[in-house]
Structures are given as structure tokens and as C-alpha cells.
Tab-separated table of C-alpha atoms and ligand atoms in Angstrom:
chain	number	residue	atom	x	y	z
A	1	MET	CA	35.062	0.759	-25.974
A	2	SER	CA	34.233	-1.484	-22.949
A	3	LEU	CA	32.613	-4.762	-23.391
A	4	THR	CA	30.771	-6.430	-26.299
A	5	PHE	CA	28.131	-9.025	-25.411
A	6	ASN	CA	26.919	-11.349	-28.088
A	7	ILE	CA	24.014	-13.599	-27.301
A	8	LEU	CA	24.281	-16.887	-29.396
A	9	ASN	CA	20.992	-18.570	-28.427
A	10	GLN	CA	18.208	-17.939	-25.870
A	11	THR	CA	15.930	-20.517	-24.423
A	12	ASP	CA	12.145	-20.062	-23.742
A	13	ALA	CA	12.903	-20.129	-19.843
A	14	GLY	CA	15.202	-17.138	-20.446
A	15	GLY	CA	18.542	-18.916	-20.215
A	16	ARG	CA	21.191	-17.264	-22.654
A	17	ARG	CA	24.173	-18.621	-24.164
A	18	ALA	CA	26.534	-15.704	-24.954
A	19	GLU	CA	29.933	-14.461	-25.344
A	20	LEU	CA	31.360	-11.573	-23.320
A	21	ILE	CA	34.131	-9.956	-25.070
A	22	LEU	CA	36.427	-8.249	-22.697
A	23	PRO	CA	39.773	-6.576	-22.939
A	24	HIS	CA	41.786	-9.492	-21.664
A	25	ARG	CA	39.537	-12.533	-22.764
A	26	THR	CA	36.329	-13.581	-24.517
A	27	VAL	CA	34.326	-15.165	-21.783
A	28	GLN	CA	31.828	-17.831	-22.569
A	29	THR	CA	28.540	-17.463	-20.574
A	30	PRO	CA	26.833	-18.300	-18.497
A	31	VAL	CA	30.178	-18.243	-16.413
A	32	PHE	CA	30.910	-19.094	-12.809
A	33	MET	CA	33.681	-16.807	-11.542
A	34	PRO	CA	36.164	-18.212	-8.915
A	35	VAL	CA	36.930	-15.602	-6.131
A	36	GLY	CA	40.507	-14.489	-6.057
A	37	THR	CA	40.057	-12.473	-2.555
A	38	ALA	CA	43.642	-10.900	-2.188
A	39	GLY	CA	45.270	-11.524	-5.402
A	40	THR	CA	44.663	-15.302	-5.344
A	41	VAL	CA	42.001	-17.939	-5.539
A	42	LYS	CA	43.107	-19.285	-2.264
A	43	ALA	CA	45.392	-22.246	-2.403
A	44	VAL	CA	45.179	-22.599	-6.175
A	45	PRO	CA	47.874	-21.462	-8.494
A	46	GLN	CA	47.042	-19.468	-11.512
A	47	ASP	CA	48.308	-22.044	-14.104
A	48	ILE	CA	45.902	-24.661	-12.574
A	49	LEU	CA	43.028	-22.121	-12.797
A	50	GLU	CA	43.724	-21.739	-16.500
A	51	SER	CA	43.848	-25.472	-16.916
A	52	LEU	CA	40.492	-25.850	-15.231
A	53	GLY	CA	38.946	-23.606	-17.706
A	54	ALA	CA	38.485	-20.612	-15.568
A	55	GLU	CA	38.092	-17.480	-17.838
A	56	ILE	CA	37.393	-14.802	-15.429
A	57	ILE	CA	38.229	-14.495	-11.504
A	58	LEU	CA	37.458	-11.845	-8.930
A	59	GLY	CA	39.482	-9.599	-7.011
A	60	ASN	CA	38.377	-7.999	-3.653
A	61	THR	CA	38.984	-4.371	-3.811
A	62	TYR	CA	39.070	-3.926	0.052
A	63	HIS	CA	41.594	-6.517	0.614
A	64	LEU	CA	43.897	-5.340	-2.206
A	65	TYR	CA	43.548	-1.670	-1.000
A	66	LEU	CA	44.638	-2.499	2.300
A	67	ARG	CA	47.524	-4.955	1.320
A	68	PRO	CA	49.584	-4.336	-0.760
A	69	GLY	CA	47.674	-1.278	-1.889
A	70	HIS	CA	46.198	-0.138	-5.203
A	71	GLU	CA	48.896	2.342	-5.996
A	72	ALA	CA	51.607	-0.185	-5.433
A	73	ILE	CA	49.625	-2.518	-7.683
A	74	ASN	CA	49.062	0.246	-10.317
A	75	ARG	CA	52.966	0.940	-10.376
A	76	MET	CA	53.454	-2.691	-11.086
A	77	GLY	CA	51.351	-2.496	-14.098
A	78	GLY	CA	47.981	-3.437	-12.542
A	79	LEU	CA	46.415	-6.382	-10.994
A	80	HIS	CA	46.570	-8.741	-14.174
A	81	LYS	CA	50.422	-8.161	-14.235
A	82	PHE	CA	50.822	-8.415	-10.484
A	83	ILE	CA	49.364	-11.699	-10.035
A	84	SER	CA	50.198	-13.150	-13.468
A	85	TRP	CA	46.635	-13.589	-14.617
A	86	PRO	CA	46.329	-13.024	-18.366
A	87	ARG	CA	42.597	-13.612	-18.734
A	88	ALA	CA	39.591	-11.432	-17.578
A	89	MET	CA	39.176	-10.093	-13.983
A	90	LEU	CA	36.410	-8.485	-12.169
A	91	THR	CA	36.761	-6.240	-9.025
A	92	ASP	CA	33.978	-5.824	-6.523
A	93	SER	CA	33.615	-2.329	-5.086
A	94	GLY	CA	34.929	-2.812	-1.634
A	95	GLY	CA	31.602	-1.964	-0.268
A	96	PHE	CA	30.539	-5.527	0.872
A	97	GLN	CA	33.708	-6.093	2.898
A	98	VAL	CA	33.687	-2.842	4.411
A	99	PHE	CA	30.381	-3.328	5.820
A	100	SER	CA	30.955	-7.020	6.645
A	101	LEU	CA	34.640	-6.898	7.926
A	102	SER	CA	35.667	-3.499	9.078
A	103	ALA	CA	34.928	-1.963	12.492
A	104	LEU	CA	33.392	1.355	13.653
A	105	ARG	CA	31.853	2.273	10.410
A	106	LYS	CA	30.279	5.486	9.988
A	107	VAL	CA	27.962	6.049	6.802
A	108	THR	CA	27.111	9.395	5.510
A	109	ASP	CA	25.808	10.497	2.182
A	110	GLU	CA	29.276	11.219	1.289
A	111	GLY	CA	30.696	7.803	1.853
A	112	VAL	CA	31.779	5.441	4.692
A	113	ARG	CA	34.583	5.964	7.184
A	114	PHE	CA	35.683	2.669	8.638
A	115	ARG	CA	38.647	1.056	10.467
A	116	SER	CA	40.775	-1.640	8.884
A	117	HIS	CA	40.134	-5.197	10.379
A	118	LEU	CA	43.799	-5.724	10.248
A	119	ASP	CA	45.323	-2.844	12.162
A	120	GLY	CA	42.427	-0.531	13.102
A	121	SER	CA	43.719	2.216	10.947
A	122	SER	CA	41.018	4.714	9.757
A	123	HIS	CA	40.016	4.984	6.028
A	124	PHE	CA	37.244	6.883	4.042
A	125	PHE	CA	35.617	5.261	0.972
A	126	THR	CA	33.469	7.223	-1.237
A	127	PRO	CA	32.035	6.105	-4.642
A	128	GLU	CA	34.740	8.248	-6.395
A	129	HIS	CA	37.505	6.791	-4.389
A	130	SER	CA	36.094	3.104	-4.962
A	131	MET	CA	36.261	3.955	-8.614
A	132	ASP	CA	39.789	5.380	-8.446
A	133	VAL	CA	40.876	2.153	-6.532
A	134	GLN	CA	39.418	0.009	-9.099
A	135	ILE	CA	40.733	1.756	-12.083
A	136	ALA	CA	44.173	1.547	-10.426
A	137	LEU	CA	43.733	-2.110	-10.061
A	138	GLY	CA	42.542	-2.436	-13.659
A	139	ALA	CA	40.241	-5.350	-13.790
A	140	ASP	CA	38.088	-5.712	-17.033
A	141	ILE	CA	35.115	-5.216	-15.010
A	142	ALA	CA	34.543	-2.830	-12.169
A	143	MET	CA	31.460	-2.383	-9.819
A	144	ALA	CA	29.648	0.621	-8.639
A	145	PHE	CA	30.093	1.346	-4.844
A	146	ASP	CA	26.993	0.236	-3.052
A	147	GLU	CA	25.594	-0.664	0.238
A	148	CYS	CA	24.683	-4.258	0.520
A	149	THR	CA	21.220	-4.359	2.548
A	150	GLU	CA	21.530	-6.924	5.280
A	151	TYR	CA	18.741	-9.394	5.912
A	152	PRO	CA	16.410	-9.257	7.441
A	153	ALA	CA	15.854	-5.425	7.065
A	154	GLU	CA	12.724	-3.239	7.857
A	155	ARG	CA	11.387	-1.604	4.939
A	156	THR	CA	12.418	1.964	6.000
A	157	ARG	CA	15.842	0.606	6.456
A	158	ALA	CA	15.943	-0.943	3.038
A	159	GLU	CA	14.458	2.188	1.468
A	160	GLU	CA	17.034	4.299	3.125
A	161	SER	CA	19.882	1.877	1.952
A	162	LEU	CA	18.518	1.911	-1.537
A	163	ARG	CA	18.535	5.809	-1.634
A	164	LEU	CA	22.144	5.832	-0.705
A	165	THR	CA	23.071	2.933	-3.249
A	166	MET	CA	21.200	4.689	-5.995
A	167	ALA	CA	23.064	8.011	-5.370
A	168	TRP	CA	26.389	6.406	-5.266
A	169	ALA	CA	25.732	4.405	-8.400
A	170	LYS	CA	25.446	7.714	-10.172
A	171	ARG	CA	28.471	9.110	-8.715
A	172	SER	CA	30.397	5.990	-9.369
A	173	LEU	CA	29.324	6.275	-13.045
A	174	VAL	CA	30.035	9.825	-13.626
A	175	HIS	CA	33.666	9.501	-12.152
A	176	PHE	CA	34.338	6.121	-13.727
A	177	ARG	CA	33.272	7.652	-17.240
A	178	ALA	CA	35.640	10.417	-16.635
A	179	HIS	CA	38.728	8.389	-15.769
A	180	GLN	CA	38.131	4.993	-17.138
A	181	GLN	CA	40.752	5.301	-19.705
A	182	ASP	CA	43.263	5.590	-16.901
A	183	VAL	CA	43.777	1.707	-16.602
A	184	PRO	CA	47.263	0.689	-16.074
A	185	TRP	CA	47.191	-1.585	-19.195
A	186	LEU	CA	45.706	0.703	-21.670
A	187	HIS	CA	48.869	1.427	-23.747
A	188	THR	CA	50.540	-1.953	-22.982
A	189	LEU	CA	47.799	-4.405	-23.713
A	190	HIS	CA	49.039	-4.858	-27.198
A	191	GLU	CA	52.380	-5.788	-25.865
A	192	ASP	CA	51.113	-8.335	-23.395
A	193	ARG	CA	52.143	-11.996	-23.906
A	194	VAL	CA	48.455	-12.859	-24.370
A	195	PRO	CA	46.893	-10.916	-27.250
A	196	PRO	CA	43.788	-9.058	-26.432
A	197	VAL	CA	41.920	-11.175	-28.962
A	198	SER	CA	38.556	-9.867	-29.842
A	199	ILE	CA	38.249	-6.457	-28.417
A	200	LEU	CA	40.796	-4.802	-30.635
A	201	ARG	CA	39.166	-5.134	-33.899
A	202	PRO	CA	40.315	-2.743	-36.590
A	203	GLY	CA	38.886	0.673	-36.178
A	204	SER	CA	37.708	0.148	-32.720
A	205	ASP	CA	38.499	2.491	-29.892
A	206	ALA	CA	41.171	1.475	-27.298
A	207	PRO	CA	39.843	-1.174	-25.007
A	208	SER	CA	38.774	-0.041	-21.471
A	209	GLN	CA	37.245	-1.314	-18.207
A	210	SER	CA	33.534	-1.653	-17.869
A	211	LEU	CA	31.309	-0.665	-14.964
A	212	PHE	CA	28.398	-2.462	-13.671
A	213	GLY	CA	25.564	-1.098	-11.559
A	214	ILE	CA	24.215	-3.186	-8.567
A	215	VAL	CA	20.561	-3.657	-8.094
A	216	GLN	CA	19.636	-3.557	-4.319
A	217	GLY	CA	16.368	-3.201	-2.371
A	218	GLY	CA	16.428	-5.836	0.136
A	219	MET	CA	13.768	-8.351	-0.192
A	220	TYR	CA	11.174	-5.973	-1.320
A	221	ARG	CA	9.910	-6.589	-4.788
A	222	ASP	CA	8.828	-3.047	-5.513
A	223	LEU	CA	12.270	-1.586	-4.198
A	224	ARG	CA	14.058	-4.018	-6.408
A	225	ARG	CA	12.109	-2.988	-9.370
A	226	GLU	CA	12.740	0.643	-8.583
A	227	SER	CA	16.361	0.128	-8.335
A	228	ALA	CA	16.786	-1.853	-11.604
A	229	GLU	CA	14.775	0.845	-13.455
A	230	ARG	CA	16.905	3.711	-12.088
A	231	LEU	CA	20.120	1.896	-12.844
A	232	VAL	CA	19.120	1.034	-16.530
A	233	GLU	CA	18.165	4.645	-16.952
A	234	MET	CA	21.813	5.518	-15.873
A	235	ASP	CA	23.024	3.226	-18.749
A	236	PHE	CA	25.760	0.926	-17.205
A	237	ASP	CA	27.852	-1.405	-19.231
A	238	GLY	CA	26.101	-4.334	-17.369
A	239	TYR	CA	23.961	-5.048	-14.377
A	240	ALA	CA	24.475	-6.842	-11.031
A	241	ILE	CA	21.944	-8.227	-8.582
A	242	GLY	CA	23.435	-7.622	-5.156
A	243	GLY	CA	22.175	-8.201	-1.673
A	244	LEU	CA	21.147	-11.801	-2.047
A	245	SER	CA	22.415	-14.796	-0.402
A	246	VAL	CA	22.658	-12.942	2.846
A	247	GLY	CA	20.783	-15.478	4.953
A	248	GLU	CA	17.322	-15.244	3.310
A	249	PRO	CA	15.470	-18.504	2.341
A	250	ARG	CA	16.197	-19.495	-1.052
A	251	ASP	CA	12.767	-19.095	-2.728
A	252	LEU	CA	13.183	-15.414	-1.775
A	253	THR	CA	16.483	-15.251	-3.624
A	254	MET	CA	14.560	-16.888	-6.565
A	255	GLU	CA	11.774	-14.389	-6.362
A	256	MET	CA	14.213	-11.448	-6.314
A	257	ILE	CA	15.954	-12.512	-9.366
A	258	ALA	CA	12.795	-13.477	-11.243
A	259	GLU	CA	11.442	-9.923	-10.407
A	260	VAL	CA	14.642	-8.004	-11.552
A	261	LEU	CA	15.812	-10.062	-14.721
A	262	PRO	CA	12.901	-8.974	-17.113
A	263	LEU	CA	13.679	-5.356	-16.212
A	264	LEU	CA	17.301	-5.399	-17.240
A	265	PRO	CA	18.316	-4.711	-21.018
A	266	PRO	CA	18.471	-8.163	-22.730
A	267	GLY	CA	21.474	-7.085	-24.683
A	268	LYS	CA	23.940	-6.450	-21.521
A	269	PRO	CA	25.431	-8.981	-19.134
A	270	ARG	CA	23.606	-9.848	-15.875
A	271	TYR	CA	25.439	-10.848	-12.895
A	272	VAL	CA	24.236	-12.145	-9.547
A	273	MET	CA	26.752	-11.670	-6.865
A	274	GLY	CA	27.700	-14.063	-4.307
A	275	VAL	CA	25.696	-17.390	-5.261
A	276	GLY	CA	25.685	-20.083	-4.753
A	277	TYR	CA	25.292	-23.899	-4.207
A	278	PRO	CA	25.877	-26.119	-7.419
A	279	ASP	CA	22.086	-26.446	-8.065
A	280	GLU	CA	21.416	-22.851	-7.412
A	281	ILE	CA	24.104	-21.684	-10.091
A	282	GLU	CA	22.550	-24.097	-12.718
A	283	GLN	CA	19.119	-22.803	-11.843
A	284	TYR	CA	19.897	-19.256	-12.157
A	285	ALA	CA	21.875	-19.752	-15.490
A	286	ARG	CA	18.785	-21.387	-16.888
A	287	MET	CA	16.707	-18.289	-15.918
A	288	GLY	CA	19.049	-15.868	-17.742
A	289	VAL	CA	21.847	-14.958	-15.250
A	290	ASP	CA	25.038	-14.698	-17.222
A	291	MET	CA	27.615	-14.574	-14.365
A	292	MET	CA	28.022	-15.628	-10.875
A	293	ASP	CA	30.680	-15.684	-8.271
A	294	CYS	CA	30.904	-17.343	-4.789
A	295	VAL	CA	33.610	-18.180	-2.308
A	296	LEU	CA	31.659	-21.482	-1.521
A	297	PRO	CA	33.646	-23.919	-3.645
A	298	THR	CA	36.958	-22.829	-2.225
A	299	ARG	CA	35.857	-22.020	1.264
A	300	ALA	CA	34.112	-25.276	1.668
A	301	ALA	CA	37.087	-27.239	0.382
A	302	ARG	CA	39.350	-25.671	3.056
A	303	HIS	CA	36.931	-27.059	5.383
A	304	GLY	CA	36.942	-30.590	3.808
A	305	LEU	CA	33.538	-30.301	2.116
A	306	LEU	CA	33.481	-31.686	-1.498
A	307	PHE	CA	30.693	-31.150	-3.966
A	308	THR	CA	30.393	-34.335	-6.084
A	309	SER	CA	28.015	-35.771	-8.611
A	310	GLU	CA	26.785	-38.077	-5.821
A	311	GLY	CA	26.254	-35.197	-3.432
A	312	ARG	CA	28.291	-33.388	-0.602
A	313	LEU	CA	31.112	-35.430	0.758
A	314	ASN	CA	32.853	-34.478	4.093
A	315	ILE	CA	36.291	-35.829	3.313
A	316	LYS	CA	36.906	-35.872	7.213
A	317	GLY	CA	34.676	-38.624	7.798
A	318	LYS	CA	36.334	-41.695	9.337
A	319	ARG	CA	34.875	-43.963	6.877
A	320	TYR	CA	37.092	-42.458	4.159
A	321	ALA	CA	40.112	-43.463	6.024
A	322	GLU	CA	40.899	-46.569	3.726
A	323	ASP	CA	38.468	-45.609	0.907
A	324	GLN	CA	40.651	-45.859	-2.334
A	325	SER	CA	38.089	-44.404	-4.801
A	326	PRO	CA	38.398	-40.994	-6.200
A	327	PRO	CA	36.632	-38.131	-4.579
A	328	ASP	CA	33.988	-38.288	-7.340
A	329	PRO	CA	34.075	-41.235	-9.603
A	330	ALA	CA	32.292	-39.195	-12.333
A	331	CYS	CA	34.717	-36.222	-12.263
A	332	GLN	CA	37.511	-35.926	-14.910
A	333	CYS	CA	39.643	-33.316	-12.788
A	334	MET	CA	43.351	-33.739	-11.991
A	335	VAL	CA	42.517	-34.582	-8.417
A	336	CYS	CA	39.921	-37.226	-8.932
A	337	HIS	CA	42.087	-38.609	-11.739
A	338	ARG	CA	45.029	-39.113	-9.512
A	339	TYR	CA	44.258	-39.181	-5.667
A	340	SER	CA	41.828	-41.241	-3.377
A	341	ARG	CA	39.551	-40.196	-0.710
A	342	ALA	CA	41.808	-41.908	1.736
A	343	TYR	CA	44.664	-39.600	0.770
A	344	LEU	CA	42.668	-36.437	0.820
A	345	ARG	CA	41.263	-37.367	4.150
A	346	HIS	CA	44.735	-38.090	5.450
A	347	LEU	CA	46.091	-34.619	4.235
A	348	MET	CA	43.029	-32.803	5.870
A	349	HIS	CA	43.615	-35.020	9.174
A	350	VAL	CA	47.180	-34.013	9.513
A	351	GLY	CA	46.685	-30.610	8.420
A	352	GLU	CA	48.936	-30.515	5.362
A	353	ALA	CA	48.663	-27.490	2.962
A	354	LEU	CA	48.138	-29.665	-0.137
A	355	SER	CA	44.731	-30.550	1.453
A	356	ALA	CA	43.347	-27.201	0.703
A	357	THR	CA	44.874	-27.234	-2.831
A	358	LEU	CA	43.538	-30.481	-3.836
A	359	ASN	CA	40.098	-30.085	-2.355
A	360	SER	CA	39.719	-26.374	-3.942
A	361	ILE	CA	40.968	-27.706	-7.333
A	362	HIS	CA	38.160	-30.395	-7.428
A	363	ASN	CA	35.485	-28.171	-6.223
A	364	LEU	CA	36.355	-25.500	-8.794
A	365	ALA	CA	36.398	-28.195	-11.316
A	366	TYR	CA	33.045	-29.426	-10.294
A	367	TYR	CA	31.370	-25.754	-10.408
A	368	LEU	CA	33.227	-24.740	-13.860
A	369	GLY	CA	32.058	-28.376	-15.231
A	370	ILE	CA	28.407	-27.505	-14.175
A	371	MET	CA	28.516	-24.397	-16.169
A	372	GLU	CA	30.094	-25.922	-19.014
A	373	ARG	CA	27.220	-28.595	-19.157
A	374	VAL	CA	24.563	-25.706	-18.852
A	375	ARG	CA	26.252	-23.680	-21.759
A	376	ALA	CA	26.221	-26.818	-23.918
A	377	SER	CA	22.449	-27.266	-23.085
A	378	LEU	CA	21.657	-23.737	-23.824
A	379	HIS	CA	22.990	-23.934	-27.258
A	380	PRO	CA	23.510	-27.542	-28.399
A	381	GLN	CA	24.558	-26.606	-31.945
A	382	ALA	CA	27.617	-24.798	-30.713
A	383	SER	CA	29.038	-27.513	-28.747
B	1	ZN	ZN1	37.212	-33.945	-9.206
């Protein structure tokens, strides 16, 4: 069996409080997933992520495929074991990075040939290969191989991109279903130091990975609808809405999400990829989005931008040079509990590595805290 999704409560606005039962963790949703690009949520150790309450993190297939290589990770027991992360993980398909980072891409119906952004070496990714790489990495959730349609895109371009993504979704699913039992932890999950709590109910099949399909279609409502309907027919374990937050105005993002959500099966998890700002993730969660991920909290942190209950705070500002107050007076995180704005500014100013760590911890605590409050408000009786 792959995942189980139990909805505990649903609001009139569509927001769902649920639990997503995965092989390595029962994840409380709606959930924000910190992005662990190359086997690390940049600058933040795994034990701190756990203490912040992160239940599921992302790994980027493209980066891990190039270095250290999915076969090496597989030989070491899979990504969970390699990075010592006992909780749930999700890997993307590699598609987004192939299209955004690599050079000299050549896309055909078969797949995409590209050159590594690291050393120029040539690689060929097909839907089947993306599945093999993701199965070798062994995250709890894998993603179908897709082409993220850029913005803006002419209608003919969005149609052609969607045609490719739908064909690749089907091939991803067929190959995944034939090989999903090949995950590196299939026979060792029982022995792991963290018991696979919920998924191994008596009489259940062995736990396995899940595969999500990705709705594309650019900013065209009818293409989005077509994409969603065709993916639902294919019967994935969950559904993502991709190709958003790619430079379009925010009401368009909202419009696309609102168009697609009612078309997705209510009993399966819904994931909006690559969003967003703090107010956005709250808004989308209240509309019925169950999962979101974004590099923003950690990337902004490394540039000195803190998200706080009082708004955005650029810690590099000279006015914080002797400011003894915590970064966010309303925040209970370990950084706000212990350090001052003046100290964080100093670390940033002199280029100390601790700067990225402390700023990232606060921003992640802030994002995870938002979702905790949203969850509580979606199901007051359970909190
Ligand atoms: Zn804080």
C-alpha cells in the first residue's frame, strides 16, 4: 500500500484538516514542507528540523542525481538513511531543475537531453528514468516527470507543453507501478530506529512509495481543467498543481488553484508546488490545499530577510546595530528566545556561517507556526 489520507474536518471554505499516513511518518496537514535541495535543508541540521516540528521535507532529484548520484544513495540504504532523516520525504521529478538550471536542453517526446550545470556533462532524462532515480532515492512520495510551463506562455506553447506533460504522466505512472516495490527500505523499514507507525497495520500490504501527478496548463483555465481531469482518470495517489509562482501575478495563481481544486478527488492529498509567502500559504491552506513547499523561508534567510509577526525585517539594516530585542517578539523559536537583532545583524555583517543557520531556523519556525495555527483553526476540537 502507498499512502492513506484521513480527513478529520472540512470547513465551508474548503480547508481540510487531515492526516497523511506515509511509510515514515503520519503527517498532519495542511503542511508546509521545507526544501532540502541536495540532501540538506540549507544550513539547518536535521535534529533542529525535527525540533521545529518539520514532518516532511523535500529532496531535489536533479541535484541528488548529479551528486552524489542516486545509485550511491541507493547502495547506502536510500535518502532517509543517507541524510539521517527518519521522518517523511518527497522528491520532485527533476524536471523543474532540468528546465531551470541546466544548459543546452533538447526536449523530444521521448525525454529531455541536457548538460549538467556543474560540469557540462550530457544526461538524458525520460519519465521512466526519473521514476528509477526517485525509486532509488526512496522518498515516501515521488512526483511524475513533467514540463513546468514558463510564464508568460502563448496558448499554443502551453498546449504543446501540456500534451508532453500528460504523455509523460502516463509513462511515469506505468513505470512507477511496475517498480514501486523496489524502494531501498522496503525490507528494512521494520528495523529502522523509528517505527513506521501507522502504515504497517496488521494485514496491510508492505508499505511503498506514492506517486503524485502534476497539473499543468499554464495560465489557461480550460487547459488546467483538462490536465486535472486527465490525471484523475489515470488515478494517481495524490495530485499536485505545478507551474505556479513562476512570475505571474498573485490573483492569477489564486485563480488557477481555485479552478483546479474542485476537480481533484476529495479523498486524496493536494499539493501546490513552490509557494509561497506567509500569507499565501495560509490562504491556500484555507482553500483546501494540503501540502506546500517553497525555498523562500530558507533562501530569504540567507539574504537576511526575516518573516515576522510584525512583517518583513531586513536584518542587515543599520538601525538594528544595537537593537537588543528578539527578531520577532511574538515568536517562541530557539533563535528568538536566545538572540538579539543586533547579534543576527552582526553575524550577517561579518559573513559568519551561523548567520544563515539562525536566520533559517527562525524563518522555518515562522512558516511551520503558521501552518500549526491554520491546522488548529481548521479543526478546533482536535487541538
Ligand atoms: Zn523566531
